Amino acid sequence: MKALVVYYSFEGNTEFIANAISEILNIPTIRIHPVKNLTSTGFSKYVWGGGQVVMGIKPKLEPIVIDFKEYDVIFLGSPIWAGTYAPPIKTLLEEGVFKNKKVYYFYTHEGGAQNAERRAESVISKFNEYVSARGFIDVLKNQNESRKKAQQWASECAQQIK
Ligand SMILES: Cc1cc2nc3c(=O)[nH]c(=O)nc-3n(C[C@H](O)[C@H](O)[C@H](O)COP(=O)(O)O)c2cc1C
């Protein structure tokens, strides 16, 4: 089975985990970019980004240059915004940009992600098979530990999908 890491990251935490998974499994990564990315900083980023989640906005994405048909398994990564996946991931999943993949979901957060897995499972299951999820807290503040945990999880997943 061929696997790929697909992720959105605004401030680098999710990207750090994506790269750790890519490194240990030797698989490619694709970072998705909304056409208009969040530009606010400080507190206003929470208002702007959180507002997008609450309003159910699906931002337009830059073209993704990969042929998803070549892959069976996707490690899908998102930061948690307002308790759930970030809006670019909503676009990706609700518009069925890829379908019929086994999806391992990973997310990064700062401690407020109680219902994150349930919500992700529901949207991933629209077009794909949700397999399992793993959350990573305060990633860039604990880089060695985060890398280790991510690579351990990815290796366990890889054992299942051989
Ligand atoms: C708009 C916005 C909303 C956020 N909401 C939450 C939240 O509800 N719960 C939480 O634990 N962290 C929240 N965070 C923090 C991020 O989830 C956390 O820093 C994450 O690791 C960022 O990933 P990134 O660096 O890949 O963008 C929020 C951050 C932003 C920018």
PDB file of C-alpha atoms and ligand atoms in Angstrom:
ATOM      1  CA  MET A   1       0.000   0.000   0.000  1.00  0.00           C
ATOM      2  CA  LYS A   2       1.248   3.456  -0.836  1.00  0.00           C
ATOM      3  CA  ALA A   3       0.908   6.215   1.731  1.00  0.00           C
ATOM      4  CA  LEU A   4       1.094   9.990   1.639  1.00  0.00           C
ATOM      5  CA  VAL A   5       1.000  12.745   4.260  1.00  0.00           C
ATOM      6  CA  VAL A   6      -1.460  15.568   3.525  1.00  0.00           C
ATOM      7  CA  TYR A   7      -1.683  18.467   5.941  1.00  0.00           C
ATOM      8  CA  TYR A   8      -2.487  22.086   6.593  1.00  0.00           C
ATOM      9  CA  SER A   9      -0.364  24.109   8.985  1.00  0.00           C
ATOM     10  CA  PHE A  10      -0.529  27.772   9.861  1.00  0.00           C
ATOM     11  CA  GLU A  11       2.291  28.101  12.389  1.00  0.00           C
ATOM     12  CA  GLY A  12       4.443  25.016  11.844  1.00  0.00           C
ATOM     13  CA  ASN A  13       3.314  22.573  14.529  1.00  0.00           C
ATOM     14  CA  THR A  14       1.341  20.307  12.210  1.00  0.00           C
ATOM     15  CA  GLU A  15       4.094  20.601   9.635  1.00  0.00           C
ATOM     16  CA  PHE A  16       6.599  19.371  12.213  1.00  0.00           C
ATOM     17  CA  ILE A  17       4.542  16.215  12.821  1.00  0.00           C
ATOM     18  CA  ALA A  18       3.939  15.751   9.078  1.00  0.00           C
ATOM     19  CA  ASN A  19       7.685  15.844   8.467  1.00  0.00           C
ATOM     20  CA  ALA A  20       8.386  13.415  11.314  1.00  0.00           C
ATOM     21  CA  ILE A  21       5.915  10.907   9.834  1.00  0.00           C
ATOM     22  CA  SER A  22       7.281  11.412   6.341  1.00  0.00           C
ATOM     23  CA  GLU A  23      10.836  10.838   7.562  1.00  0.00           C
ATOM     24  CA  ILE A  24      10.183   7.612   9.452  1.00  0.00           C
ATOM     25  CA  LEU A  25       7.935   6.041   6.783  1.00  0.00           C
ATOM     26  CA  ASN A  26       9.831   7.499   3.845  1.00  0.00           C
ATOM     27  CA  ILE A  27       6.670   8.814   2.196  1.00  0.00           C
ATOM     28  CA  PRO A  28       5.939  12.163   0.512  1.00  0.00           C
ATOM     29  CA  THR A  29       4.129  15.107   2.075  1.00  0.00           C
ATOM     30  CA  ILE A  30       1.739  17.592   0.534  1.00  0.00           C
ATOM     31  CA  ARG A  31       0.907  20.817   2.345  1.00  0.00           C
ATOM     32  CA  ILE A  32      -2.395  22.367   1.357  1.00  0.00           C
ATOM     33  CA  HIS A  33      -2.732  26.112   1.053  1.00  0.00           C
ATOM     34  CA  PRO A  34      -5.897  28.170   1.076  1.00  0.00           C
ATOM     35  CA  VAL A  35      -5.897  30.867  -1.586  1.00  0.00           C
ATOM     36  CA  LYS A  36      -6.327  33.430   1.186  1.00  0.00           C
ATOM     37  CA  ASN A  37      -4.396  32.325   4.246  1.00  0.00           C
ATOM     38  CA  LEU A  38      -4.916  33.623   7.737  1.00  0.00           C
ATOM     39  CA  THR A  39      -2.787  36.738   8.103  1.00  0.00           C
ATOM     40  CA  SER A  40      -3.859  37.927  11.545  1.00  0.00           C
ATOM     41  CA  THR A  41      -1.481  37.553  14.461  1.00  0.00           C
ATOM     42  CA  GLY A  42      -1.860  37.777  18.222  1.00  0.00           C
ATOM     43  CA  PHE A  43      -5.347  37.461  19.625  1.00  0.00           C
ATOM     44  CA  SER A  44      -7.059  38.487  16.395  1.00  0.00           C
ATOM     45  CA  LYS A  45      -5.987  35.257  14.704  1.00  0.00           C
ATOM     46  CA  TYR A  46      -8.301  33.372  17.077  1.00  0.00           C
ATOM     47  CA  VAL A  47     -11.180  35.676  16.252  1.00  0.00           C
ATOM     48  CA  TRP A  48     -10.594  35.454  12.505  1.00  0.00           C
ATOM     49  CA  GLY A  49      -9.775  31.740  12.347  1.00  0.00           C
ATOM     50  CA  GLY A  50     -12.302  30.704  14.991  1.00  0.00           C
ATOM     51  CA  GLY A  51     -14.927  32.777  13.179  1.00  0.00           C
ATOM     52  CA  GLN A  52     -14.264  30.856   9.977  1.00  0.00           C
ATOM     53  CA  VAL A  53     -14.892  27.578  11.797  1.00  0.00           C
ATOM     54  CA  VAL A  54     -18.073  28.799  13.468  1.00  0.00           C
ATOM     55  CA  MET A  55     -19.424  30.123  10.167  1.00  0.00           C
ATOM     56  CA  GLY A  56     -18.609  26.836   8.441  1.00  0.00           C
ATOM     57  CA  ILE A  57     -16.430  28.506   5.825  1.00  0.00           C
ATOM     58  CA  LYS A  58     -14.792  26.289   3.232  1.00  0.00           C
ATOM     59  CA  PRO A  59     -11.904  28.337   1.831  1.00  0.00           C
ATOM     60  CA  LYS A  60     -10.840  27.864  -1.751  1.00  0.00           C
ATOM     61  CA  LEU A  61      -7.587  25.903  -1.968  1.00  0.00           C
ATOM     62  CA  GLU A  62      -4.574  26.400  -4.198  1.00  0.00           C
ATOM     63  CA  PRO A  63      -4.344  23.564  -6.768  1.00  0.00           C
ATOM     64  CA  ILE A  64      -2.915  20.365  -5.299  1.00  0.00           C
ATOM     65  CA  VAL A  65      -0.317  18.855  -7.586  1.00  0.00           C
ATOM     66  CA  ILE A  66      -0.481  15.178  -6.746  1.00  0.00           C
ATOM     67  CA  ASP A  67      -2.330  12.252  -8.276  1.00  0.00           C
ATOM     68  CA  PHE A  68      -4.268  10.833  -5.337  1.00  0.00           C
ATOM     69  CA  LYS A  69      -5.069   7.717  -7.393  1.00  0.00           C
ATOM     70  CA  GLU A  70      -1.530   6.505  -6.709  1.00  0.00           C
ATOM     71  CA  TYR A  71      -2.125   6.329  -2.951  1.00  0.00           C
ATOM     72  CA  ASP A  72      -4.235   4.045  -0.757  1.00  0.00           C
ATOM     73  CA  VAL A  73      -3.438   5.511   2.653  1.00  0.00           C
ATOM     74  CA  ILE A  74      -3.401   9.117   3.799  1.00  0.00           C
ATOM     75  CA  PHE A  75      -1.987  10.527   6.992  1.00  0.00           C
ATOM     76  CA  LEU A  76      -4.091  13.659   7.263  1.00  0.00           C
ATOM     77  CA  GLY A  77      -2.945  16.469   9.556  1.00  0.00           C
ATOM     78  CA  SER A  78      -4.638  19.584  10.882  1.00  0.00           C
ATOM     79  CA  PRO A  79      -4.219  22.122  13.644  1.00  0.00           C
ATOM     80  CA  ILE A  80      -7.222  22.364  15.950  1.00  0.00           C
ATOM     81  CA  TRP A  81      -9.174  25.575  15.485  1.00  0.00           C
ATOM     82  CA  ALA A  82     -12.135  26.270  17.746  1.00  0.00           C
ATOM     83  CA  GLY A  83     -12.131  22.645  18.870  1.00  0.00           C
ATOM     84  CA  THR A  84     -12.006  21.018  15.436  1.00  0.00           C
ATOM     85  CA  TYR A  85     -10.067  20.652  12.162  1.00  0.00           C
ATOM     86  CA  ALA A  86      -9.075  23.873  10.392  1.00  0.00           C
ATOM     87  CA  PRO A  87     -11.204  25.222   7.508  1.00  0.00           C
ATOM     88  CA  PRO A  88      -8.849  24.146   4.660  1.00  0.00           C
ATOM     89  CA  ILE A  89      -9.256  20.561   5.868  1.00  0.00           C
ATOM     90  CA  LYS A  90     -13.023  21.032   5.789  1.00  0.00           C
ATOM     91  CA  THR A  91     -12.768  22.005   2.103  1.00  0.00           C
ATOM     92  CA  LEU A  92     -10.541  19.047   1.343  1.00  0.00           C
ATOM     93  CA  LEU A  93     -12.822  16.516   3.016  1.00  0.00           C
ATOM     94  CA  GLU A  94     -16.261  17.867   2.171  1.00  0.00           C
ATOM     95  CA  GLU A  95     -15.438  18.394  -1.471  1.00  0.00           C
ATOM     96  CA  GLY A  96     -14.083  14.863  -1.781  1.00  0.00           C
ATOM     97  CA  VAL A  97     -10.706  15.959  -3.116  1.00  0.00           C
ATOM     98  CA  PHE A  98      -9.634  12.363  -2.443  1.00  0.00           C
ATOM     99  CA  LYS A  99     -11.900   9.369  -1.960  1.00  0.00           C
ATOM    100  CA  ASN A 100     -11.854   5.760  -0.784  1.00  0.00           C
ATOM    101  CA  LYS A 101      -8.566   6.100   1.108  1.00  0.00           C
ATOM    102  CA  LYS A 102      -7.695   4.708   4.505  1.00  0.00           C
ATOM    103  CA  VAL A 103      -7.203   7.833   6.597  1.00  0.00           C
ATOM    104  CA  TYR A 104      -5.065   8.153   9.711  1.00  0.00           C
ATOM    105  CA  TYR A 105      -5.830  11.532  11.201  1.00  0.00           C
ATOM    106  CA  PHE A 106      -3.363  13.545  13.278  1.00  0.00           C
ATOM    107  CA  TYR A 107      -3.942  16.904  14.871  1.00  0.00           C
ATOM    108  CA  THR A 108      -1.979  19.408  16.893  1.00  0.00           C
ATOM    109  CA  HIS A 109      -3.439  21.543  19.650  1.00  0.00           C
ATOM    110  CA  GLU A 110      -2.857  23.346  22.934  1.00  0.00           C
ATOM    111  CA  GLY A 111      -5.172  21.364  25.171  1.00  0.00           C
ATOM    112  CA  GLY A 112      -8.623  22.187  23.818  1.00  0.00           C
ATOM    113  CA  ALA A 113      -9.404  19.284  21.529  1.00  0.00           C
ATOM    114  CA  GLN A 114     -11.939  17.204  23.467  1.00  0.00           C
ATOM    115  CA  ASN A 115     -14.316  16.363  20.590  1.00  0.00           C
ATOM    116  CA  ALA A 116     -11.776  16.714  17.817  1.00  0.00           C
ATOM    117  CA  GLU A 117     -11.573  13.034  16.905  1.00  0.00           C
ATOM    118  CA  ARG A 118     -15.312  12.464  16.791  1.00  0.00           C
ATOM    119  CA  ARG A 119     -15.816  15.489  14.555  1.00  0.00           C
ATOM    120  CA  ALA A 120     -13.003  14.495  12.255  1.00  0.00           C
ATOM    121  CA  GLU A 121     -14.253  10.924  12.018  1.00  0.00           C
ATOM    122  CA  SER A 122     -17.622  12.123  10.844  1.00  0.00           C
ATOM    123  CA  VAL A 123     -16.304  14.310   8.024  1.00  0.00           C
ATOM    124  CA  ILE A 124     -13.542  11.909   6.964  1.00  0.00           C
ATOM    125  CA  SER A 125     -16.111   9.117   6.697  1.00  0.00           C
ATOM    126  CA  LYS A 126     -18.078  11.001   4.024  1.00  0.00           C
ATOM    127  CA  PHE A 127     -15.759   9.859   1.256  1.00  0.00           C
ATOM    128  CA  ASN A 128     -13.036   7.851   2.973  1.00  0.00           C
ATOM    129  CA  GLU A 129     -12.397   5.207   5.598  1.00  0.00           C
ATOM    130  CA  TYR A 130     -11.403   6.666   8.959  1.00  0.00           C
ATOM    131  CA  VAL A 131      -8.961   4.314  10.666  1.00  0.00           C
ATOM    132  CA  SER A 132      -7.656   6.064  13.775  1.00  0.00           C
ATOM    133  CA  ALA A 133      -6.394   9.361  15.129  1.00  0.00           C
ATOM    134  CA  ARG A 134      -3.648  10.784  17.310  1.00  0.00           C
ATOM    135  CA  GLY A 135      -3.347  14.220  18.859  1.00  0.00           C
ATOM    136  CA  PHE A 136      -0.096  16.040  19.639  1.00  0.00           C
ATOM    137  CA  ILE A 137       0.006  18.862  22.155  1.00  0.00           C
ATOM    138  CA  ASP A 138       2.378  21.861  22.200  1.00  0.00           C
ATOM    139  CA  VAL A 139       4.478  20.339  19.447  1.00  0.00           C
ATOM    140  CA  LEU A 140       7.093  23.015  18.806  1.00  0.00           C
ATOM    141  CA  LYS A 141       7.633  23.522  22.534  1.00  0.00           C
ATOM    142  CA  ASN A 142       8.577  19.827  22.927  1.00  0.00           C
ATOM    143  CA  GLN A 143      10.170  18.925  19.642  1.00  0.00           C
ATOM    144  CA  ASN A 144      12.160  15.827  20.557  1.00  0.00           C
ATOM    145  CA  GLU A 145       9.286  14.244  22.413  1.00  0.00           C
ATOM    146  CA  SER A 146       6.814  15.199  19.682  1.00  0.00           C
ATOM    147  CA  ARG A 147       8.986  13.698  16.955  1.00  0.00           C
ATOM    148  CA  LYS A 148       9.418  10.502  18.956  1.00  0.00           C
ATOM    149  CA  LYS A 149       5.697  10.131  19.643  1.00  0.00           C
ATOM    150  CA  ALA A 150       4.734  10.887  16.053  1.00  0.00           C
ATOM    151  CA  GLN A 151       7.219   8.404  14.655  1.00  0.00           C
ATOM    152  CA  GLN A 152       6.151   5.722  17.101  1.00  0.00           C
ATOM    153  CA  TRP A 153       2.512   6.201  16.140  1.00  0.00           C
ATOM    154  CA  ALA A 154       3.283   6.239  12.412  1.00  0.00           C
ATOM    155  CA  SER A 155       5.297   3.033  12.740  1.00  0.00           C
ATOM    156  CA  GLU A 156       2.397   1.324  14.511  1.00  0.00           C
ATOM    157  CA  CYS A 157       0.049   2.458  11.738  1.00  0.00           C
ATOM    158  CA  ALA A 158       2.461   1.196   9.108  1.00  0.00           C
ATOM    159  CA  GLN A 159       2.451  -2.244  10.734  1.00  0.00           C
ATOM    160  CA  GLN A 160      -1.335  -2.378  10.249  1.00  0.00           C
ATOM    161  CA  ILE A 161      -1.304  -1.322   6.618  1.00  0.00           C
ATOM    162  CA  LYS A 162       1.497  -3.480   5.246  1.00  0.00           C
TER     163      LYS A 162
HETATM  164  C1  LIG B   1      -7.642  30.297  14.848  1.00  0.00           C
HETATM  165  C2  LIG B   1      -7.054  29.382  15.871  1.00  0.00           C
HETATM  166  C3  LIG B   1      -7.892  28.668  16.722  1.00  0.00           C
HETATM  167  C4  LIG B   1      -7.363  27.775  17.653  1.00  0.00           C
HETATM  168  N1  LIG B   1      -8.209  27.057  18.452  1.00  0.00           N
HETATM  169  C5  LIG B   1      -7.706  26.121  19.300  1.00  0.00           C
HETATM  170  C6  LIG B   1      -8.566  25.291  20.095  1.00  0.00           C
HETATM  171  O1  LIG B   1      -9.795  25.366  20.028  1.00  0.00           O
HETATM  172  N2  LIG B   1      -7.992  24.372  20.924  1.00  0.00           N
HETATM  173  C7  LIG B   1      -6.639  24.228  21.040  1.00  0.00           C
HETATM  174  O2  LIG B   1      -6.191  23.383  21.795  1.00  0.00           O
HETATM  175  N3  LIG B   1      -5.789  25.003  20.293  1.00  0.00           N
HETATM  176  C8  LIG B   1      -6.300  25.923  19.432  1.00  0.00           C
HETATM  177  N4  LIG B   1      -5.440  26.676  18.657  1.00  0.00           N
HETATM  178  C9  LIG B   1      -4.001  26.429  18.747  1.00  0.00           C
HETATM  179  C10 LIG B   1      -3.540  25.474  17.637  1.00  0.00           C
HETATM  180  O3  LIG B   1      -4.402  24.356  17.506  1.00  0.00           O
HETATM  181  C11 LIG B   1      -2.146  24.907  17.932  1.00  0.00           C
HETATM  182  O4  LIG B   1      -1.237  25.910  18.212  1.00  0.00           O
HETATM  183  C12 LIG B   1      -1.690  24.066  16.730  1.00  0.00           C
HETATM  184  O5  LIG B   1      -0.620  23.251  17.120  1.00  0.00           O
HETATM  185  C13 LIG B   1      -1.248  24.972  15.590  1.00  0.00           C
HETATM  186  O6  LIG B   1      -0.839  24.199  14.502  1.00  0.00           O
HETATM  187  P1  LIG B   1       0.000  24.853  13.310  1.00  0.00           P
HETATM  188  O7  LIG B   1       1.243  25.435  13.942  1.00  0.00           O
HETATM  189  O8  LIG B   1       0.304  23.722  12.419  1.00  0.00           O
HETATM  190  O9  LIG B   1      -0.837  25.901  12.685  1.00  0.00           O
HETATM  191  C14 LIG B   1      -5.954  27.601  17.748  1.00  0.00           C
HETATM  192  C15 LIG B   1      -5.119  28.339  16.891  1.00  0.00           C
HETATM  193  C16 LIG B   1      -5.646  29.207  15.963  1.00  0.00           C
HETATM  194  C17 LIG B   1      -4.732  29.962  15.035  1.00  0.00           C
END
